[in-house]
């Protein structure tokens, strides 16, 4: 190892209009190390990486690659400089094969045949070297997300990248897939590649990085050796104040049964059964968390309970059966039964983005007589109420006349939560409550959910974040392929066990044979993918 | 129905299917790159006019063809400017081009030739002449093959052969070259092409340019080969039929050949109502036969013919993500 950093940024600044996205940022990343960049949404991580990959040009500052000053005006230049990027949302052509995706833009000549042959050979070598196994002739759309991500890494390596930037790489992976990814990254590091890992997950930073930089409001607040820091310290550096990483909650005192579900089934428009006969109960003062990899029926479960989809089966709310299809099964009749719903996709189902915050704070409850003045809406009263809600939920900026679009993701989520929680529902359905939400706001949202539980509400929580499920739930149900694989007590389970259940594997794998688990996982994902295809 | 009539129908099928085939392949290039183009009709029309007009004035059909292609490519560039550079709505731009062509051709024709919006009839070197393939007359006595070779395969204009050669050529370009790979990619996921360091805008303009070229040949064929001169609205919905054929063919070149020939066959049938009457002894209204290709178009566009998955990024202007 030499003393020349693989990448060195000096005084990088970038402004979008009045917003200073990056302020005088400098980092040095040594070759053969993994460097983490952590920060809240909007802290400027993505902007910085976009500058490094040639999407934006910095207003000021210099980039040095292996000690040499380098201009990166476009992606082509970044590739030439040996920089590869694995985006959070994969940039793959879905109906192309792995090989075709790998050579796209890096073809040898005008004809495809020689390029494909060369790529096939190179891919085989890389598969052995780094545990990056992917079938070169498979179509991308038939691959699991984990494999698609490997294709992205292969793409970068095929372009002879020495520096690999990964943007939130584990957001879409199962725990087992994430483990495999980390093994790959570890292999790459030992081969001398330099890796920059952008993430908001403190655990990953602690697990794999050598050094870590923290960004806040466009500035780099600290760069430390991972071994010499702690999650608590990093969280504080990110947010600028002390943050509670564990949810502070008392043990649950479950009361009467609020929701009971028996043999619930949901079939989608293509005739595929998404929820395959599940049953559970939730009691007052209890949070039931549904864990699972996205797309295993959790969304459909939420939507049918929220009255958005139709299904079959028996669902009783406080002993009274509720309709699962037909005219009596819609969001409004659910709300009348005191079921509040915070949808998974807040921008499409939770809010009307073009409408103001105050209008958004009453949707679904807008026919409440208290907002009426004769035949008209009592706008003044609604605005006043909205101001109160926004203050109590710490929505920033606290201006009810702003369109929902103008709030950050976390604040949009707080508007939805304020609307639903302040109804004091008997049952709260809440999906992905902290997706795309900053660590500071996560703490607040979790506290609000626990507070509602302590007031005696029953809560059904769906989240793909295993950490969130484990820290918030009083009981955990794991869903796989439309079924509940089992219930667990969060105090008596761990990520590994839940991860296996999430992959549809019951019981402990003998001798911890992880290769076998990987294979089984691939097979299961392929089965699910095949089924979706029909 | 005897063998001779069958050959006649096959011959007309090719004649009438050719402009559809060229337009369909034009649309294929454009739509595979993610630019929907309902302006095929307008481009054919303007090329038909300019090829006929210039061929008449210069007396050379080749100069006419060039003029037709040029006019069509110019309209393509306009569509590109609206939908690629300015990220406008591709459907609206296409419709505008159709209107523009329909109005402009008649207006200019009237101004130049004063014959009620048509060009004078073309003859001699101002028209594409049928080509007799080698040995066509010598082989005519060979049973079955001879007449097929002489009556159906031989005796078309050069543009017909060009159109048929364009099918394997398109397939080869699309699936065997770097250009084709990038073209298909840009219609499926432009972000993948962009991050791979290839210009999305450049690829799309190239595709739209090829579309203009092929539409130009299709239009020139109408006015200087199939017929002898331009008349008002002579494309007669062929651009839309070609679009239907494109969907029917699921954006694939060989399927496009079969789809357009099916439409050509229906148009050929409409020319011979007597045949149907003889074969089925039912009197079929000529108008109904004339309407057949259009009815099939509606059926296809309404999605009755299986599930056709268009290029995924089709119709969407590409905006670089942050």
Tab-separated table of N, CA and C in Angstrom, chain A residues 357-467:
chain	number	residue	atom	x	y	z
A	357	UNK	N	-50.660	21.370	2.693
A	357	UNK	CA	-50.572	20.529	3.885
A	357	UNK	C	-51.899	20.523	4.636
A	358	UNK	N	-52.543	21.679	4.738
A	358	UNK	CA	-53.789	21.696	5.536
A	358	UNK	C	-54.874	20.881	4.862
A	359	UNK	N	-54.918	20.904	3.548
A	359	UNK	CA	-55.897	20.058	2.858
A	359	UNK	C	-55.567	18.590	3.096
A	360	UNK	N	-54.275	18.283	3.047
A	360	UNK	CA	-53.867	16.894	3.243
A	360	UNK	C	-54.129	16.392	4.658
A	361	UNK	N	-54.211	17.308	5.628
A	361	UNK	CA	-54.404	16.827	6.995
A	361	UNK	C	-55.824	16.350	7.270
A	362	UNK	N	-56.761	16.546	6.332
A	362	UNK	CA	-58.126	16.057	6.619
A	362	UNK	C	-58.622	15.020	5.619
A	363	UNK	N	-57.795	14.673	4.596
A	363	UNK	CA	-58.288	13.700	3.622
A	363	UNK	C	-58.709	12.405	4.282
A	364	UNK	N	-59.853	11.903	3.850
A	364	UNK	CA	-60.369	10.676	4.431
A	364	UNK	C	-61.298	10.989	5.591
A	365	UNK	N	-61.088	12.148	6.186
A	365	UNK	CA	-61.968	12.567	7.303
A	365	UNK	C	-62.658	13.868	6.946
A	366	UNK	N	-62.623	14.203	5.658
A	366	UNK	CA	-63.105	15.527	5.243
A	366	UNK	C	-64.612	15.663	5.349
A	367	UNK	N	-65.353	14.522	5.494
A	367	UNK	CA	-66.800	14.651	5.630
A	367	UNK	C	-67.232	14.758	7.099
A	368	UNK	N	-66.264	14.849	7.987
A	368	UNK	CA	-66.568	15.052	9.406
A	368	UNK	C	-67.325	16.374	9.581
A	369	UNK	N	-68.477	16.330	10.278
A	369	UNK	CA	-69.280	17.562	10.427
A	369	UNK	C	-68.494	18.722	11.037
A	370	UNK	N	-67.437	18.410	11.777
A	370	UNK	CA	-66.763	19.525	12.450
A	370	UNK	C	-65.999	20.411	11.468
A	371	UNK	N	-65.793	19.932	10.241
A	371	UNK	CA	-65.140	20.789	9.233
A	371	UNK	C	-66.156	21.523	8.363
A	372	UNK	N	-67.432	21.361	8.701
A	372	UNK	CA	-68.461	21.902	7.832
A	372	UNK	C	-69.004	23.211	8.389
A	373	UNK	N	-69.349	24.106	7.472
A	373	UNK	CA	-70.071	25.302	7.874
A	373	UNK	C	-71.187	25.444	6.871
A	374	UNK	N	-72.394	24.997	7.241
A	374	UNK	CA	-73.482	24.925	6.270
A	374	UNK	C	-73.064	23.962	5.175
A	375	UNK	N	-73.273	24.324	3.920
A	375	UNK	CA	-72.901	23.427	2.830
A	375	UNK	C	-71.411	23.525	2.465
A	376	UNK	N	-70.695	24.411	3.098
A	376	UNK	CA	-69.303	24.665	2.701
A	376	UNK	C	-68.318	24.039	3.675
A	377	UNK	N	-67.070	23.997	3.250
A	377	UNK	CA	-66.003	23.562	4.145
A	377	UNK	C	-65.604	24.749	5.012
A	378	UNK	N	-65.308	24.474	6.258
A	378	UNK	CA	-64.851	25.534	7.147
A	378	UNK	C	-63.319	25.593	7.098
A	379	UNK	N	-62.827	26.208	6.025
A	379	UNK	CA	-61.391	26.192	5.782
A	379	UNK	C	-60.570	26.787	6.920
A	380	UNK	N	-61.088	27.886	7.481
A	380	UNK	CA	-60.337	28.552	8.547
A	380	UNK	C	-60.088	27.580	9.703
A	381	UNK	N	-61.141	26.811	10.048
A	381	UNK	CA	-61.002	25.853	11.155
A	381	UNK	C	-60.011	24.753	10.808
A	382	UNK	N	-60.047	24.322	9.540
A	382	UNK	CA	-59.135	23.241	9.139
A	382	UNK	C	-57.687	23.720	9.204
A	383	UNK	N	-57.459	24.938	8.707
A	383	UNK	CA	-56.092	25.470	8.715
A	383	UNK	C	-55.582	25.577	10.152
A	384	UNK	N	-56.479	26.062	11.020
A	384	UNK	CA	-56.069	26.238	12.415
A	384	UNK	C	-55.711	24.892	13.039
A	385	UNK	N	-56.566	23.887	12.791
A	385	UNK	CA	-56.327	22.550	13.299
A	385	UNK	C	-55.020	21.991	12.730
A	386	UNK	N	-54.801	22.243	11.415
A	386	UNK	CA	-53.592	21.739	10.761
A	386	UNK	C	-52.355	22.340	11.414
A	387	UNK	N	-52.431	23.625	11.744
A	387	UNK	CA	-51.286	24.263	12.400
A	387	UNK	C	-50.934	23.560	13.696
A	388	UNK	N	-51.984	23.233	14.462
A	388	UNK	CA	-51.771	22.522	15.720
A	388	UNK	C	-51.126	21.160	15.499
A	389	UNK	N	-51.672	20.412	14.526
A	389	UNK	CA	-51.140	19.076	14.233
A	389	UNK	C	-49.686	19.160	13.810
A	390	UNK	N	-49.393	20.140	12.970
A	390	UNK	CA	-48.036	20.233	12.447
A	390	UNK	C	-47.057	20.593	13.555
A	391	UNK	N	-47.558	21.387	14.517
A	391	UNK	CA	-46.692	21.728	15.639
A	391	UNK	C	-46.429	20.511	16.514
A	392	UNK	N	-47.533	19.780	16.809
A	392	UNK	CA	-47.394	18.614	17.679
A	392	UNK	C	-46.510	17.547	17.046
A	393	UNK	N	-46.544	17.437	15.708
A	393	UNK	CA	-45.735	16.416	15.036
A	393	UNK	C	-44.432	16.982	14.494
A	394	UNK	N	-44.132	18.201	14.882
A	394	UNK	CA	-42.847	18.773	14.539
A	394	UNK	C	-42.586	18.738	13.026
A	395	UNK	N	-43.622	19.122	12.241
A	395	UNK	CA	-43.453	19.167	10.791
A	395	UNK	C	-42.715	20.459	10.443
A	396	UNK	N	-41.671	20.317	9.662
A	396	UNK	CA	-40.911	21.494	9.295
A	396	UNK	C	-40.886	21.688	7.794
A	397	UNK	N	-41.081	22.900	7.252
A	397	UNK	CA	-41.494	24.087	7.998
A	397	UNK	C	-42.970	23.982	8.412
A	398	UNK	N	-43.331	24.589	9.554
A	398	UNK	CA	-44.701	24.420	10.067
A	398	UNK	C	-45.706	25.325	9.351
A	399	UNK	N	-45.671	25.311	8.033
A	399	UNK	CA	-46.542	26.195	7.277
A	399	UNK	C	-47.596	25.369	6.546
A	400	UNK	N	-48.861	25.407	7.026
A	400	UNK	CA	-49.895	24.544	6.440
A	400	UNK	C	-50.268	24.935	5.012
A	401	UNK	N	-49.847	26.091	4.560
A	401	UNK	CA	-50.257	26.534	3.216
A	401	UNK	C	-49.303	26.073	2.126
A	402	UNK	N	-48.244	25.376	2.521
A	402	UNK	CA	-47.284	24.852	1.547
A	402	UNK	C	-47.831	23.561	0.923
A	403	UNK	N	-47.572	23.363	-0.364
A	403	UNK	CA	-47.998	22.113	-1.008
A	403	UNK	C	-47.207	20.945	-0.423
A	404	UNK	N	-47.858	19.791	-0.353
A	404	UNK	CA	-47.224	18.602	0.234
A	404	UNK	C	-45.892	18.306	-0.452
A	405	UNK	N	-45.831	18.563	-1.763
A	405	UNK	CA	-44.627	18.306	-2.543
A	405	UNK	C	-43.392	19.010	-1.975
A	406	UNK	N	-43.614	20.155	-1.330
A	406	UNK	CA	-42.480	20.970	-0.897
A	406	UNK	C	-41.863	20.532	0.424
A	407	UNK	N	-42.459	19.501	1.046
A	407	UNK	CA	-41.872	19.006	2.290
A	407	UNK	C	-40.914	17.866	1.976
A	408	UNK	N	-39.952	17.658	2.858
A	408	UNK	CA	-39.051	16.516	2.680
A	408	UNK	C	-39.815	15.231	3.011
A	409	UNK	N	-39.241	14.083	2.627
A	409	UNK	CA	-39.917	12.801	2.826
A	409	UNK	C	-40.355	12.582	4.261
A	410	UNK	N	-39.471	12.892	5.196
A	410	UNK	CA	-39.790	12.684	6.602
A	410	UNK	C	-40.942	13.553	7.056
A	411	UNK	N	-40.948	14.787	6.579
A	411	UNK	CA	-42.021	15.695	6.987
A	411	UNK	C	-43.342	15.346	6.318
A	412	UNK	N	-43.278	14.830	5.092
A	412	UNK	CA	-44.499	14.348	4.448
A	412	UNK	C	-45.082	13.208	5.278
A	413	UNK	N	-44.202	12.314	5.708
A	413	UNK	CA	-44.661	11.188	6.494
A	413	UNK	C	-45.288	11.669	7.798
A	414	UNK	N	-44.705	12.702	8.395
A	414	UNK	CA	-45.267	13.219	9.648
A	414	UNK	C	-46.664	13.793	9.412
A	415	UNK	N	-46.884	14.404	8.248
A	415	UNK	CA	-48.222	14.940	7.964
A	415	UNK	C	-49.240	13.799	7.914
A	416	UNK	N	-48.870	12.706	7.227
A	416	UNK	CA	-49.784	11.568	7.142
A	416	UNK	C	-50.024	10.983	8.535
A	417	UNK	N	-48.934	10.806	9.296
A	417	UNK	CA	-49.067	10.240	10.638
A	417	UNK	C	-49.918	11.126	11.534
A	418	UNK	N	-49.711	12.433	11.435
A	418	UNK	CA	-50.491	13.357	12.258
A	418	UNK	C	-51.974	13.193	11.958
A	419	UNK	N	-52.295	13.104	10.669
A	419	UNK	CA	-53.694	12.958	10.276
A	419	UNK	C	-54.292	11.676	10.846
A	420	UNK	N	-53.586	10.575	10.724
A	420	UNK	CA	-54.150	9.291	11.124
A	420	UNK	C	-54.098	9.086	12.635
A	421	UNK	N	-52.979	9.420	13.258
A	421	UNK	CA	-52.832	9.151	14.692
A	421	UNK	C	-53.753	10.043	15.515
A	422	UNK	N	-53.931	11.295	15.087
A	422	UNK	CA	-54.750	12.207	15.879
A	422	UNK	C	-56.241	11.870	15.839
A	423	UNK	N	-56.605	10.898	15.018
A	423	UNK	CA	-57.983	10.421	15.061
A	423	UNK	C	-58.183	9.476	16.245
A	424	UNK	N	-57.096	9.151	16.922
A	424	UNK	CA	-57.131	8.145	17.987
A	424	UNK	C	-57.841	6.869	17.571
A	425	UNK	N	-57.336	6.204	16.536
A	425	UNK	CA	-58.011	5.010	16.024
A	425	UNK	C	-57.853	3.829	16.981
A	426	UNK	N	-58.763	2.845	16.845
A	426	UNK	CA	-58.611	1.609	17.600
A	426	UNK	C	-57.549	0.733	16.952
A	427	UNK	N	-57.442	0.876	15.613
A	427	UNK	CA	-56.438	0.087	14.888
A	427	UNK	C	-55.690	1.006	13.935
A	428	UNK	N	-54.370	0.940	13.984
A	428	UNK	CA	-53.569	1.707	13.033
A	428	UNK	C	-52.817	0.732	12.136
A	429	UNK	N	-53.051	0.872	10.825
A	429	UNK	CA	-52.272	0.103	9.859
A	429	UNK	C	-51.160	1.027	9.392
A	430	UNK	N	-49.921	0.617	9.585
A	430	UNK	CA	-48.860	1.524	9.190
A	430	UNK	C	-47.794	0.762	8.378
A	431	UNK	N	-47.580	1.247	7.155
A	431	UNK	CA	-46.652	0.579	6.244
A	431	UNK	C	-45.417	1.415	6.000
A	432	UNK	N	-44.260	0.824	6.094
A	432	UNK	CA	-42.963	1.480	5.874
A	432	UNK	C	-42.926	2.878	6.495
A	433	UNK	N	-43.165	2.992	7.813
A	433	UNK	CA	-43.309	4.325	8.389
A	433	UNK	C	-42.076	5.191	8.237
A	434	UNK	N	-40.896	4.595	8.060
A	434	UNK	CA	-39.700	5.432	8.041
A	434	UNK	C	-38.897	5.287	6.754
A	435	UNK	N	-39.558	4.788	5.692
A	435	UNK	CA	-38.837	4.664	4.421
A	435	UNK	C	-38.428	6.062	3.931
A	436	UNK	N	-37.152	6.229	3.687
A	436	UNK	CA	-36.655	7.507	3.194
A	436	UNK	C	-36.741	8.627	4.215
A	437	UNK	N	-36.806	8.256	5.478
A	437	UNK	CA	-36.939	9.267	6.529
A	437	UNK	C	-35.621	9.362	7.302
A	438	UNK	N	-35.264	10.560	7.689
A	438	UNK	CA	-33.998	10.764	8.385
A	438	UNK	C	-33.993	10.174	9.781
A	439	UNK	N	-32.785	9.928	10.262
A	439	UNK	CA	-32.624	9.241	11.536
A	439	UNK	C	-33.289	10.009	12.684
A	440	UNK	N	-33.207	11.328	12.650
A	440	UNK	CA	-33.834	12.131	13.708
A	440	UNK	C	-35.345	11.987	13.687
A	441	UNK	N	-35.905	12.019	12.478
A	441	UNK	CA	-37.356	11.898	12.349
A	441	UNK	C	-37.824	10.476	12.660
A	442	UNK	N	-36.968	9.488	12.364
A	442	UNK	CA	-37.318	8.101	12.662
A	442	UNK	C	-37.604	7.954	14.155
A	443	UNK	N	-36.716	8.515	14.943
A	443	UNK	CA	-36.856	8.456	16.397
A	443	UNK	C	-38.229	8.985	16.805
A	444	UNK	N	-38.604	10.128	16.227
A	444	UNK	CA	-39.870	10.770	16.567
A	444	UNK	C	-41.059	9.911	16.144
A	445	UNK	N	-40.994	9.406	14.907
A	445	UNK	CA	-42.102	8.604	14.381
A	445	UNK	C	-42.289	7.335	15.226
A	446	UNK	N	-41.190	6.714	15.592
A	446	UNK	CA	-41.292	5.520	16.438
A	446	UNK	C	-41.927	5.852	17.780
A	447	UNK	N	-41.533	6.967	18.345
A	447	UNK	CA	-42.111	7.358	19.643
A	447	UNK	C	-43.623	7.560	19.522
A	448	UNK	N	-44.055	8.184	18.435
A	448	UNK	CA	-45.486	8.439	18.248
A	448	UNK	C	-46.265	7.130	18.133
A	449	UNK	N	-45.685	6.176	17.406
A	449	UNK	CA	-46.367	4.893	17.234
A	449	UNK	C	-46.486	4.178	18.588
A	450	UNK	N	-45.400	4.221	19.361
A	450	UNK	CA	-45.431	3.584	20.682
A	450	UNK	C	-46.444	4.301	21.595
A	451	UNK	N	-46.508	5.621	21.471
A	451	UNK	CA	-47.434	6.380	22.310
A	451	UNK	C	-48.883	5.972	22.011
A	452	UNK	N	-49.181	5.806	20.732
A	452	UNK	CA	-50.525	5.394	20.346
A	452	UNK	C	-50.828	4.000	20.908
A	453	UNK	N	-49.839	3.121	20.873
A	453	UNK	CA	-50.001	1.782	21.440
A	453	UNK	C	-50.313	1.880	22.927
A	454	UNK	N	-49.556	2.729	23.620
A	454	UNK	CA	-49.741	2.839	25.064
A	454	UNK	C	-51.105	3.412	25.424
A	455	UNK	N	-51.706	4.136	24.443
A	455	UNK	CA	-53.054	4.645	24.696
A	455	UNK	C	-54.106	3.567	24.497
A	456	UNK	N	-53.668	2.388	24.025
A	456	UNK	CA	-54.616	1.286	23.898
A	456	UNK	C	-55.021	0.955	22.482
A	457	UNK	N	-54.303	1.474	21.498
A	457	UNK	CA	-54.618	1.109	20.124
A	457	UNK	C	-53.889	-0.178	19.765
A	458	UNK	N	-54.450	-0.886	18.769
A	458	UNK	CA	-53.760	-2.039	18.197
A	458	UNK	C	-53.047	-1.546	16.952
A	459	UNK	N	-51.822	-2.034	16.727
A	459	UNK	CA	-51.055	-1.518	15.599
A	459	UNK	C	-50.510	-2.656	14.756
A	460	UNK	N	-50.773	-2.543	13.435
A	460	UNK	CA	-50.187	-3.495	12.495
A	460	UNK	C	-49.106	-2.759	11.715
A	461	UNK	N	-47.880	-3.221	11.875
A	461	UNK	CA	-46.746	-2.534	11.258
A	461	UNK	C	-46.146	-3.419	10.165
A	462	UNK	N	-46.018	-2.861	8.976
A	462	UNK	CA	-45.330	-3.584	7.907
A	462	UNK	C	-44.085	-2.803	7.552
A	463	UNK	N	-42.953	-3.472	7.523
A	463	UNK	CA	-41.725	-2.777	7.168
A	463	UNK	C	-40.738	-3.762	6.578
A	464	UNK	N	-39.962	-3.289	5.611
A	464	UNK	CA	-38.904	-4.155	5.077
A	464	UNK	C	-37.613	-3.959	5.863
A	465	UNK	N	-37.610	-2.967	6.770
A	465	UNK	CA	-36.431	-2.745	7.613
A	465	UNK	C	-36.516	-3.668	8.820
A	466	UNK	N	-35.648	-4.649	8.836
A	466	UNK	CA	-35.701	-5.635	9.912
A	466	UNK	C	-35.415	-4.983	11.264
A	467	UNK	N	-34.505	-4.035	11.282
A	467	UNK	CA	-34.179	-3.320	12.521
A	467	UNK	C	-35.427	-2.692	13.125
